[in-house]
């Protein structure tokens, strides 16, 4: 629902401010609807569809979509423990057709083992309670079902070589994680590449990011995670910039076959 509302507004060539002026819908409310932080009430949806000139079959489909969006999925169980932005990100991730993920420090969340994920959450959130850690961990493990569902999205993950050498959780945990990465590289809907140390400086050194690409007609979203405030970038300029950065990262990375060999080599060294 969120991505469809954004697509319709974009197709109507309207800014959020213009929608607010013409419908009276609060700007903050509109932002929450378009970032999956809230579900529209029926009258709000009607006002938006009237403004966007949506009628006929498409209107009926969106009404049905609203009904479906009000049904609670697995994510609802974890929402009290998850920040709004992260919960919104998971919602978008579930709808993506291609996920372009660059990570400079961690194994991508969709490819983490449970022990590695637990060590990451505990290490990066030292003030989190046990319940918070457990909630985030279970949500992360649930997310991974995305890659094995019928018609799964394609995950293209590029990681800095440093990710392979940082001992998150200790040697035993890291060995299992390296094996998981090696196995994941064989999945037909997963492409894994490593930016090698010998490549020197690269555009990903500014930080990790994820580009979520949806069905045709729905605009991409860039997600940036930080210590204080996660961000969604939606402007055409930002989307183009991050897609270009990802293309550069793919170009300077080892090939998928060479990456798989590198992961195997690091794993072999860890087993000695």
PDB file of C-alpha atoms in Angstrom:
ATOM      1  CA  UNK A   1       0.000   0.000   0.000  1.00  0.00           C
ATOM      2  CA  UNK A   2       2.781   2.432   0.921  1.00  0.00           C
ATOM      3  CA  UNK A   3       4.727   1.929  -2.297  1.00  0.00           C
ATOM      4  CA  UNK A   4       1.554   2.164  -4.400  1.00  0.00           C
ATOM      5  CA  UNK A   5       0.566   5.467  -2.774  1.00  0.00           C
ATOM      6  CA  UNK A   6       4.025   6.837  -3.475  1.00  0.00           C
ATOM      7  CA  UNK A   7       3.856   5.639  -7.078  1.00  0.00           C
ATOM      8  CA  UNK A   8       0.466   7.233  -7.646  1.00  0.00           C
ATOM      9  CA  UNK A   9       1.603  10.558  -6.205  1.00  0.00           C
ATOM     10  CA  UNK A  10       4.724  10.495  -8.352  1.00  0.00           C
ATOM     11  CA  UNK A  11       2.684   9.645 -11.445  1.00  0.00           C
ATOM     12  CA  UNK A  12       0.395  12.608 -10.668  1.00  0.00           C
ATOM     13  CA  UNK A  13       3.513  14.818 -10.482  1.00  0.00           C
ATOM     14  CA  UNK A  14       2.610  16.092  -7.014  1.00  0.00           C
ATOM     15  CA  UNK A  15       4.795  16.799  -4.009  1.00  0.00           C
ATOM     16  CA  UNK A  16       3.638  15.831  -0.538  1.00  0.00           C
ATOM     17  CA  UNK A  17       3.130  19.514   0.230  1.00  0.00           C
ATOM     18  CA  UNK A  18       0.829  19.893  -2.767  1.00  0.00           C
ATOM     19  CA  UNK A  19      -1.189  16.839  -1.721  1.00  0.00           C
ATOM     20  CA  UNK A  20      -1.571  18.321   1.755  1.00  0.00           C
ATOM     21  CA  UNK A  21      -2.784  21.631   0.322  1.00  0.00           C
ATOM     22  CA  UNK A  22      -5.358  19.982  -1.941  1.00  0.00           C
ATOM     23  CA  UNK A  23      -6.702  17.310   0.434  1.00  0.00           C
ATOM     24  CA  UNK A  24      -6.119  18.687   3.924  1.00  0.00           C
ATOM     25  CA  UNK A  25      -4.311  15.475   4.886  1.00  0.00           C
ATOM     26  CA  UNK A  26      -1.607  16.296   7.398  1.00  0.00           C
ATOM     27  CA  UNK A  27       1.896  16.215   5.886  1.00  0.00           C
ATOM     28  CA  UNK A  28       3.259  14.019   8.667  1.00  0.00           C
ATOM     29  CA  UNK A  29       0.377  11.595   8.189  1.00  0.00           C
ATOM     30  CA  UNK A  30       1.035  11.404   4.460  1.00  0.00           C
ATOM     31  CA  UNK A  31       4.714  10.702   5.107  1.00  0.00           C
ATOM     32  CA  UNK A  32       3.819   7.892   7.514  1.00  0.00           C
ATOM     33  CA  UNK A  33       1.443   6.354   4.973  1.00  0.00           C
ATOM     34  CA  UNK A  34       4.079   6.409   2.245  1.00  0.00           C
ATOM     35  CA  UNK A  35       6.782   4.895   4.452  1.00  0.00           C
ATOM     36  CA  UNK A  36       4.623   2.049   5.789  1.00  0.00           C
ATOM     37  CA  UNK A  37       4.512   3.465   9.313  1.00  0.00           C
ATOM     38  CA  UNK A  38       0.718   3.730   9.256  1.00  0.00           C
ATOM     39  CA  UNK A  39      -2.257   2.370   7.317  1.00  0.00           C
ATOM     40  CA  UNK A  40      -4.706   4.812   5.726  1.00  0.00           C
ATOM     41  CA  UNK A  41      -8.274   5.067   6.941  1.00  0.00           C
ATOM     42  CA  UNK A  42     -10.863   4.415   4.260  1.00  0.00           C
ATOM     43  CA  UNK A  43     -11.785   8.104   3.942  1.00  0.00           C
ATOM     44  CA  UNK A  44      -8.119   9.093   3.641  1.00  0.00           C
ATOM     45  CA  UNK A  45      -7.559   6.537   0.909  1.00  0.00           C
ATOM     46  CA  UNK A  46     -10.665   7.818  -0.912  1.00  0.00           C
ATOM     47  CA  UNK A  47      -9.389  11.414  -0.789  1.00  0.00           C
ATOM     48  CA  UNK A  48      -6.024  10.373  -2.191  1.00  0.00           C
ATOM     49  CA  UNK A  49      -7.494   8.225  -4.962  1.00  0.00           C
ATOM     50  CA  UNK A  50      -9.867  11.057  -5.935  1.00  0.00           C
ATOM     51  CA  UNK A  51      -6.915  13.431  -6.178  1.00  0.00           C
ATOM     52  CA  UNK A  52      -4.865  10.946  -8.213  1.00  0.00           C
ATOM     53  CA  UNK A  53      -7.822  10.240 -10.565  1.00  0.00           C
ATOM     54  CA  UNK A  54      -7.885   6.529  -9.742  1.00  0.00           C
ATOM     55  CA  UNK A  55     -11.122   4.728 -10.575  1.00  0.00           C
ATOM     56  CA  UNK A  56     -12.561   1.500 -11.897  1.00  0.00           C
ATOM     57  CA  UNK A  57     -10.708  -1.765 -11.412  1.00  0.00           C
ATOM     58  CA  UNK A  58      -7.603  -0.099  -9.997  1.00  0.00           C
ATOM     59  CA  UNK A  59      -9.657   1.588  -7.291  1.00  0.00           C
ATOM     60  CA  UNK A  60     -11.239  -1.726  -6.347  1.00  0.00           C
ATOM     61  CA  UNK A  61      -7.830  -3.396  -6.197  1.00  0.00           C
ATOM     62  CA  UNK A  62      -6.537  -0.702  -3.865  1.00  0.00           C
ATOM     63  CA  UNK A  63      -9.574  -1.058  -1.615  1.00  0.00           C
ATOM     64  CA  UNK A  64      -8.827  -4.786  -1.415  1.00  0.00           C
ATOM     65  CA  UNK A  65      -5.188  -3.977  -0.738  1.00  0.00           C
ATOM     66  CA  UNK A  66      -6.226  -1.772   2.166  1.00  0.00           C
ATOM     67  CA  UNK A  67      -8.183  -4.660   3.627  1.00  0.00           C
ATOM     68  CA  UNK A  68      -5.173  -6.957   3.244  1.00  0.00           C
ATOM     69  CA  UNK A  69      -2.833  -4.378   4.774  1.00  0.00           C
ATOM     70  CA  UNK A  70      -4.971  -4.320   7.905  1.00  0.00           C
ATOM     71  CA  UNK A  71      -4.401  -8.035   8.427  1.00  0.00           C
ATOM     72  CA  UNK A  72      -1.550  -8.591  10.852  1.00  0.00           C
ATOM     73  CA  UNK A  73       1.483 -10.417   9.481  1.00  0.00           C
ATOM     74  CA  UNK A  74       4.481 -11.917  11.269  1.00  0.00           C
ATOM     75  CA  UNK A  75       6.141  -8.511  11.681  1.00  0.00           C
ATOM     76  CA  UNK A  76       3.386  -7.319  14.041  1.00  0.00           C
ATOM     77  CA  UNK A  77       4.688  -9.650  16.739  1.00  0.00           C
ATOM     78  CA  UNK A  78       8.002  -7.793  16.852  1.00  0.00           C
ATOM     79  CA  UNK A  79       6.880  -4.195  16.285  1.00  0.00           C
ATOM     80  CA  UNK A  80       7.034  -3.168  19.992  1.00  0.00           C
ATOM     81  CA  UNK A  81      10.768  -4.028  20.083  1.00  0.00           C
ATOM     82  CA  UNK A  82      11.643  -2.494  16.694  1.00  0.00           C
ATOM     83  CA  UNK A  83      12.185   1.191  15.858  1.00  0.00           C
ATOM     84  CA  UNK A  84       9.603   2.624  13.449  1.00  0.00           C
ATOM     85  CA  UNK A  85      12.118   3.106  10.641  1.00  0.00           C
ATOM     86  CA  UNK A  86      13.456  -0.435  10.916  1.00  0.00           C
ATOM     87  CA  UNK A  87       9.957  -1.932  10.951  1.00  0.00           C
ATOM     88  CA  UNK A  88       9.110   0.155   7.879  1.00  0.00           C
ATOM     89  CA  UNK A  89      12.279  -1.067   6.179  1.00  0.00           C
ATOM     90  CA  UNK A  90      11.333  -4.704   6.796  1.00  0.00           C
ATOM     91  CA  UNK A  91       7.890  -4.047   5.308  1.00  0.00           C
ATOM     92  CA  UNK A  92       9.442  -2.595   2.160  1.00  0.00           C
ATOM     93  CA  UNK A  93      12.014  -5.396   1.987  1.00  0.00           C
ATOM     94  CA  UNK A  94       9.222  -7.975   1.863  1.00  0.00           C
ATOM     95  CA  UNK A  95       7.848  -6.313  -1.290  1.00  0.00           C
ATOM     96  CA  UNK A  96      11.161  -5.783  -3.119  1.00  0.00           C
ATOM     97  CA  UNK A  97      12.001  -7.592  -6.339  1.00  0.00           C
ATOM     98  CA  UNK A  98      15.716  -6.741  -6.260  1.00  0.00           C
ATOM     99  CA  UNK A  99      17.727  -5.843  -3.169  1.00  0.00           C
ATOM    100  CA  UNK A 100      21.089  -4.193  -3.805  1.00  0.00           C
ATOM    101  CA  UNK A 101      23.006  -4.248  -0.536  1.00  0.00           C
ATOM    102  CA  UNK A 102      26.480  -2.868   0.186  1.00  0.00           C
ATOM    103  CA  UNK A 103      27.962  -3.615   3.601  1.00  0.00           C
ATOM    104  CA  UNK A 104      31.306  -2.297   4.799  1.00  0.00           C
ATOM    105  CA  UNK A 105      31.381  -3.883   8.273  1.00  0.00           C
ATOM    106  CA  UNK A 106      28.766  -6.615   8.620  1.00  0.00           C
ATOM    107  CA  UNK A 107      27.529  -9.647   6.756  1.00  0.00           C
ATOM    108  CA  UNK A 108      24.196  -8.595   5.165  1.00  0.00           C
ATOM    109  CA  UNK A 109      21.318  -9.288   7.544  1.00  0.00           C
ATOM    110  CA  UNK A 110      19.614 -11.682   5.131  1.00  0.00           C
ATOM    111  CA  UNK A 111      22.742 -13.864   5.096  1.00  0.00           C
ATOM    112  CA  UNK A 112      23.642 -13.847   8.802  1.00  0.00           C
ATOM    113  CA  UNK A 113      23.648 -16.974  10.945  1.00  0.00           C
ATOM    114  CA  UNK A 114      21.702 -16.772  14.182  1.00  0.00           C
ATOM    115  CA  UNK A 115      24.843 -16.730  16.350  1.00  0.00           C
ATOM    116  CA  UNK A 116      26.504 -14.068  14.212  1.00  0.00           C
ATOM    117  CA  UNK A 117      23.341 -11.950  14.267  1.00  0.00           C
ATOM    118  CA  UNK A 118      23.105 -12.239  18.048  1.00  0.00           C
ATOM    119  CA  UNK A 119      26.730 -11.137  18.428  1.00  0.00           C
ATOM    120  CA  UNK A 120      26.152  -8.187  16.061  1.00  0.00           C
ATOM    121  CA  UNK A 121      23.041  -7.018  17.909  1.00  0.00           C
ATOM    122  CA  UNK A 122      24.651  -7.343  21.325  1.00  0.00           C
ATOM    123  CA  UNK A 123      27.864  -5.683  20.194  1.00  0.00           C
ATOM    124  CA  UNK A 124      26.274  -2.726  18.442  1.00  0.00           C
ATOM    125  CA  UNK A 125      23.478  -2.168  20.987  1.00  0.00           C
ATOM    126  CA  UNK A 126      25.214  -2.638  24.351  1.00  0.00           C
ATOM    127  CA  UNK A 127      22.383  -0.918  26.224  1.00  0.00           C
ATOM    128  CA  UNK A 128      19.615  -3.095  24.757  1.00  0.00           C
ATOM    129  CA  UNK A 129      17.738  -5.343  27.155  1.00  0.00           C
ATOM    130  CA  UNK A 130      17.657  -9.100  26.702  1.00  0.00           C
ATOM    131  CA  UNK A 131      14.077  -8.875  25.410  1.00  0.00           C
ATOM    132  CA  UNK A 132      15.088  -6.242  22.855  1.00  0.00           C
ATOM    133  CA  UNK A 133      17.993  -8.371  21.656  1.00  0.00           C
ATOM    134  CA  UNK A 134      15.784 -11.458  21.417  1.00  0.00           C
ATOM    135  CA  UNK A 135      13.071  -9.536  19.528  1.00  0.00           C
ATOM    136  CA  UNK A 136      15.493  -8.100  16.990  1.00  0.00           C
ATOM    137  CA  UNK A 137      17.184 -11.462  16.559  1.00  0.00           C
ATOM    138  CA  UNK A 138      13.955 -13.321  15.910  1.00  0.00           C
ATOM    139  CA  UNK A 139      12.801 -10.639  13.467  1.00  0.00           C
ATOM    140  CA  UNK A 140      16.089 -10.918  11.577  1.00  0.00           C
ATOM    141  CA  UNK A 141      15.772 -14.682  11.323  1.00  0.00           C
ATOM    142  CA  UNK A 142      12.164 -14.343  10.127  1.00  0.00           C
ATOM    143  CA  UNK A 143      13.300 -11.910   7.432  1.00  0.00           C
ATOM    144  CA  UNK A 144      15.509 -14.578   5.879  1.00  0.00           C
ATOM    145  CA  UNK A 145      12.502 -16.637   4.807  1.00  0.00           C
ATOM    146  CA  UNK A 146      12.199 -14.011   2.072  1.00  0.00           C
ATOM    147  CA  UNK A 147      15.042 -15.628   0.112  1.00  0.00           C
ATOM    148  CA  UNK A 148      13.465 -19.090  -0.053  1.00  0.00           C
ATOM    149  CA  UNK A 149       9.819 -18.218  -0.677  1.00  0.00           C
ATOM    150  CA  UNK A 150       8.099 -18.800  -4.015  1.00  0.00           C
ATOM    151  CA  UNK A 151       9.351 -16.180  -6.486  1.00  0.00           C
ATOM    152  CA  UNK A 152      11.941 -14.730  -4.095  1.00  0.00           C
ATOM    153  CA  UNK A 153      13.650 -11.393  -4.735  1.00  0.00           C
ATOM    154  CA  UNK A 154      17.188 -11.278  -6.081  1.00  0.00           C
ATOM    155  CA  UNK A 155      19.718 -10.221  -3.467  1.00  0.00           C
ATOM    156  CA  UNK A 156      22.885  -8.693  -4.906  1.00  0.00           C
ATOM    157  CA  UNK A 157      25.224  -8.260  -1.961  1.00  0.00           C
ATOM    158  CA  UNK A 158      28.576  -6.471  -2.165  1.00  0.00           C
ATOM    159  CA  UNK A 159      30.716  -6.543   0.963  1.00  0.00           C
ATOM    160  CA  UNK A 160      34.084  -5.100   1.869  1.00  0.00           C
ATOM    161  CA  UNK A 161      36.753  -7.745   2.431  1.00  0.00           C
ATOM    162  CA  UNK A 162      37.030  -6.500   6.019  1.00  0.00           C
ATOM    163  CA  UNK A 163      33.696  -8.224   6.721  1.00  0.00           C
ATOM    164  CA  UNK A 164      35.358 -11.622   6.179  1.00  0.00           C
ATOM    165  CA  UNK A 165      38.142 -10.973   8.655  1.00  0.00           C
ATOM    166  CA  UNK A 166      36.346  -9.293  11.570  1.00  0.00           C
ATOM    167  CA  UNK A 167      35.797 -11.959  14.236  1.00  0.00           C
ATOM    168  CA  UNK A 168      32.237 -11.197  15.251  1.00  0.00           C
ATOM    169  CA  UNK A 169      31.256 -13.610  18.000  1.00  0.00           C
ATOM    170  CA  UNK A 170      34.602 -15.436  18.024  1.00  0.00           C
ATOM    171  CA  UNK A 171      36.234 -18.065  15.838  1.00  0.00           C
ATOM    172  CA  UNK A 172      33.530 -20.746  15.981  1.00  0.00           C
ATOM    173  CA  UNK A 173      30.761 -18.287  15.146  1.00  0.00           C
ATOM    174  CA  UNK A 174      32.801 -16.756  12.350  1.00  0.00           C
ATOM    175  CA  UNK A 175      33.619 -20.110  10.778  1.00  0.00           C
ATOM    176  CA  UNK A 176      29.917 -20.988  10.641  1.00  0.00           C
ATOM    177  CA  UNK A 177      29.164 -17.566   9.173  1.00  0.00           C
ATOM    178  CA  UNK A 178      31.798 -17.938   6.457  1.00  0.00           C
ATOM    179  CA  UNK A 179      30.335 -21.324   5.558  1.00  0.00           C
ATOM    180  CA  UNK A 180      26.891 -19.730   5.365  1.00  0.00           C
ATOM    181  CA  UNK A 181      28.210 -17.091   2.964  1.00  0.00           C
ATOM    182  CA  UNK A 182      29.920 -19.744   0.844  1.00  0.00           C
ATOM    183  CA  UNK A 183      26.690 -21.743   0.618  1.00  0.00           C
ATOM    184  CA  UNK A 184      24.534 -18.667  -0.038  1.00  0.00           C
ATOM    185  CA  UNK A 185      26.658 -17.828  -3.084  1.00  0.00           C
ATOM    186  CA  UNK A 186      25.256 -20.987  -4.714  1.00  0.00           C
ATOM    187  CA  UNK A 187      21.648 -19.820  -4.425  1.00  0.00           C
ATOM    188  CA  UNK A 188      20.296 -18.777  -7.839  1.00  0.00           C
ATOM    189  CA  UNK A 189      18.716 -15.613  -6.419  1.00  0.00           C
ATOM    190  CA  UNK A 190      21.821 -14.490  -4.506  1.00  0.00           C
ATOM    191  CA  UNK A 191      24.850 -12.783  -6.037  1.00  0.00           C
ATOM    192  CA  UNK A 192      27.773 -12.147  -3.691  1.00  0.00           C
ATOM    193  CA  UNK A 193      30.824 -10.013  -4.442  1.00  0.00           C
ATOM    194  CA  UNK A 194      33.705  -8.771  -2.300  1.00  0.00           C
ATOM    195  CA  UNK A 195      35.565  -5.480  -2.662  1.00  0.00           C
ATOM    196  CA  UNK A 196      39.163  -6.663  -2.087  1.00  0.00           C
ATOM    197  CA  UNK A 197      41.667  -4.864   0.122  1.00  0.00           C
ATOM    198  CA  UNK A 198      44.025  -4.456  -2.837  1.00  0.00           C
ATOM    199  CA  UNK A 199      41.408  -2.331  -4.584  1.00  0.00           C
ATOM    200  CA  UNK A 200      42.199   0.607  -2.309  1.00  0.00           C
ATOM    201  CA  UNK A 201      39.688   3.412  -1.834  1.00  0.00           C
ATOM    202  CA  UNK A 202      36.178   2.881  -3.182  1.00  0.00           C
ATOM    203  CA  UNK A 203      32.858   4.802  -3.135  1.00  0.00           C
ATOM    204  CA  UNK A 204      31.334   2.495  -0.519  1.00  0.00           C
ATOM    205  CA  UNK A 205      33.707   3.729   2.148  1.00  0.00           C
ATOM    206  CA  UNK A 206      31.188   6.425   3.069  1.00  0.00           C
ATOM    207  CA  UNK A 207      28.940   3.744   4.549  1.00  0.00           C
ATOM    208  CA  UNK A 208      26.551   0.857   3.996  1.00  0.00           C
ATOM    209  CA  UNK A 209      23.248   1.182   2.128  1.00  0.00           C
ATOM    210  CA  UNK A 210      20.452  -0.852   0.591  1.00  0.00           C
ATOM    211  CA  UNK A 211      18.578  -0.062  -2.627  1.00  0.00           C
ATOM    212  CA  UNK A 212      15.156  -1.701  -2.776  1.00  0.00           C
ATOM    213  CA  UNK A 213      13.714  -2.063  -6.270  1.00  0.00           C
ATOM    214  CA  UNK A 214      10.056  -2.948  -6.713  1.00  0.00           C
ATOM    215  CA  UNK A 215       7.716  -4.008  -9.497  1.00  0.00           C
ATOM    216  CA  UNK A 216       7.719  -1.879 -12.641  1.00  0.00           C
ATOM    217  CA  UNK A 217       6.194   1.531 -11.966  1.00  0.00           C
ATOM    218  CA  UNK A 218       7.120   1.689  -8.286  1.00  0.00           C
ATOM    219  CA  UNK A 219      10.018   3.966  -7.421  1.00  0.00           C
ATOM    220  CA  UNK A 220      13.175   2.615  -5.772  1.00  0.00           C
ATOM    221  CA  UNK A 221      13.960   3.380  -2.134  1.00  0.00           C
ATOM    222  CA  UNK A 222      17.404   3.751  -0.563  1.00  0.00           C
ATOM    223  CA  UNK A 223      17.695   2.800   3.107  1.00  0.00           C
ATOM    224  CA  UNK A 224      20.505   4.081   5.314  1.00  0.00           C
ATOM    225  CA  UNK A 225      20.910   2.748   8.848  1.00  0.00           C
ATOM    226  CA  UNK A 226      22.684   4.790  11.518  1.00  0.00           C
ATOM    227  CA  UNK A 227      23.130   4.840  15.283  1.00  0.00           C
ATOM    228  CA  UNK A 228      20.632   7.671  15.863  1.00  0.00           C
ATOM    229  CA  UNK A 229      18.214   7.837  12.935  1.00  0.00           C
ATOM    230  CA  UNK A 230      17.627   5.574   9.943  1.00  0.00           C
ATOM    231  CA  UNK A 231      16.814   7.302   6.660  1.00  0.00           C
ATOM    232  CA  UNK A 232      14.746   6.561   3.567  1.00  0.00           C
ATOM    233  CA  UNK A 233      15.879   8.379   0.420  1.00  0.00           C
ATOM    234  CA  UNK A 234      13.310   8.650  -2.351  1.00  0.00           C
ATOM    235  CA  UNK A 235      14.278  11.582  -4.579  1.00  0.00           C
ATOM    236  CA  UNK A 236      15.237  10.793  -8.162  1.00  0.00           C
ATOM    237  CA  UNK A 237      18.636  12.429  -7.620  1.00  0.00           C
ATOM    238  CA  UNK A 238      19.442  10.299  -4.575  1.00  0.00           C
ATOM    239  CA  UNK A 239      18.241   7.094  -6.250  1.00  0.00           C
ATOM    240  CA  UNK A 240      20.429   7.745  -9.301  1.00  0.00           C
ATOM    241  CA  UNK A 241      23.433   8.561  -7.127  1.00  0.00           C
ATOM    242  CA  UNK A 242      23.212   5.367  -5.091  1.00  0.00           C
ATOM    243  CA  UNK A 243      22.528   3.183  -8.114  1.00  0.00           C
ATOM    244  CA  UNK A 244      25.639   4.659  -9.734  1.00  0.00           C
ATOM    245  CA  UNK A 245      27.686   4.011  -6.572  1.00  0.00           C
ATOM    246  CA  UNK A 246      26.479   0.410  -6.545  1.00  0.00           C
ATOM    247  CA  UNK A 247      27.476  -0.006 -10.197  1.00  0.00           C
ATOM    248  CA  UNK A 248      30.967   1.274  -9.340  1.00  0.00           C
ATOM    249  CA  UNK A 249      31.171  -1.144  -6.410  1.00  0.00           C
ATOM    250  CA  UNK A 250      30.209  -4.092  -8.583  1.00  0.00           C
ATOM    251  CA  UNK A 251      32.827  -3.048 -11.126  1.00  0.00           C
ATOM    252  CA  UNK A 252      35.695  -2.866  -8.598  1.00  0.00           C
ATOM    253  CA  UNK A 253      34.670  -6.060  -6.789  1.00  0.00           C
ATOM    254  CA  UNK A 254      35.900  -9.580  -7.387  1.00  0.00           C
ATOM    255  CA  UNK A 255      33.644 -11.633  -9.631  1.00  0.00           C
ATOM    256  CA  UNK A 256      31.078 -13.894  -7.953  1.00  0.00           C
ATOM    257  CA  UNK A 257      33.258 -16.934  -8.729  1.00  0.00           C
ATOM    258  CA  UNK A 258      36.405 -15.264  -7.378  1.00  0.00           C
ATOM    259  CA  UNK A 259      34.445 -14.103  -4.325  1.00  0.00           C
ATOM    260  CA  UNK A 260      33.312 -17.627  -3.575  1.00  0.00           C
ATOM    261  CA  UNK A 261      36.925 -18.794  -3.828  1.00  0.00           C
ATOM    262  CA  UNK A 262      38.056 -15.993  -1.500  1.00  0.00           C
ATOM    263  CA  UNK A 263      35.435 -16.899   1.105  1.00  0.00           C
ATOM    264  CA  UNK A 264      36.551 -20.536   0.883  1.00  0.00           C
ATOM    265  CA  UNK A 265      40.178 -19.506   1.341  1.00  0.00           C
ATOM    266  CA  UNK A 266      39.420 -17.387   4.418  1.00  0.00           C
ATOM    267  CA  UNK A 267      37.332 -20.231   5.843  1.00  0.00           C
ATOM    268  CA  UNK A 268      40.167 -22.712   5.251  1.00  0.00           C
ATOM    269  CA  UNK A 269      42.555 -20.396   7.073  1.00  0.00           C
ATOM    270  CA  UNK A 270      40.126 -20.130   9.991  1.00  0.00           C
ATOM    271  CA  UNK A 271      39.937 -23.933  10.222  1.00  0.00           C
ATOM    272  CA  UNK A 272      43.694 -24.327  10.668  1.00  0.00           C
TER     273      UNK A 272
END
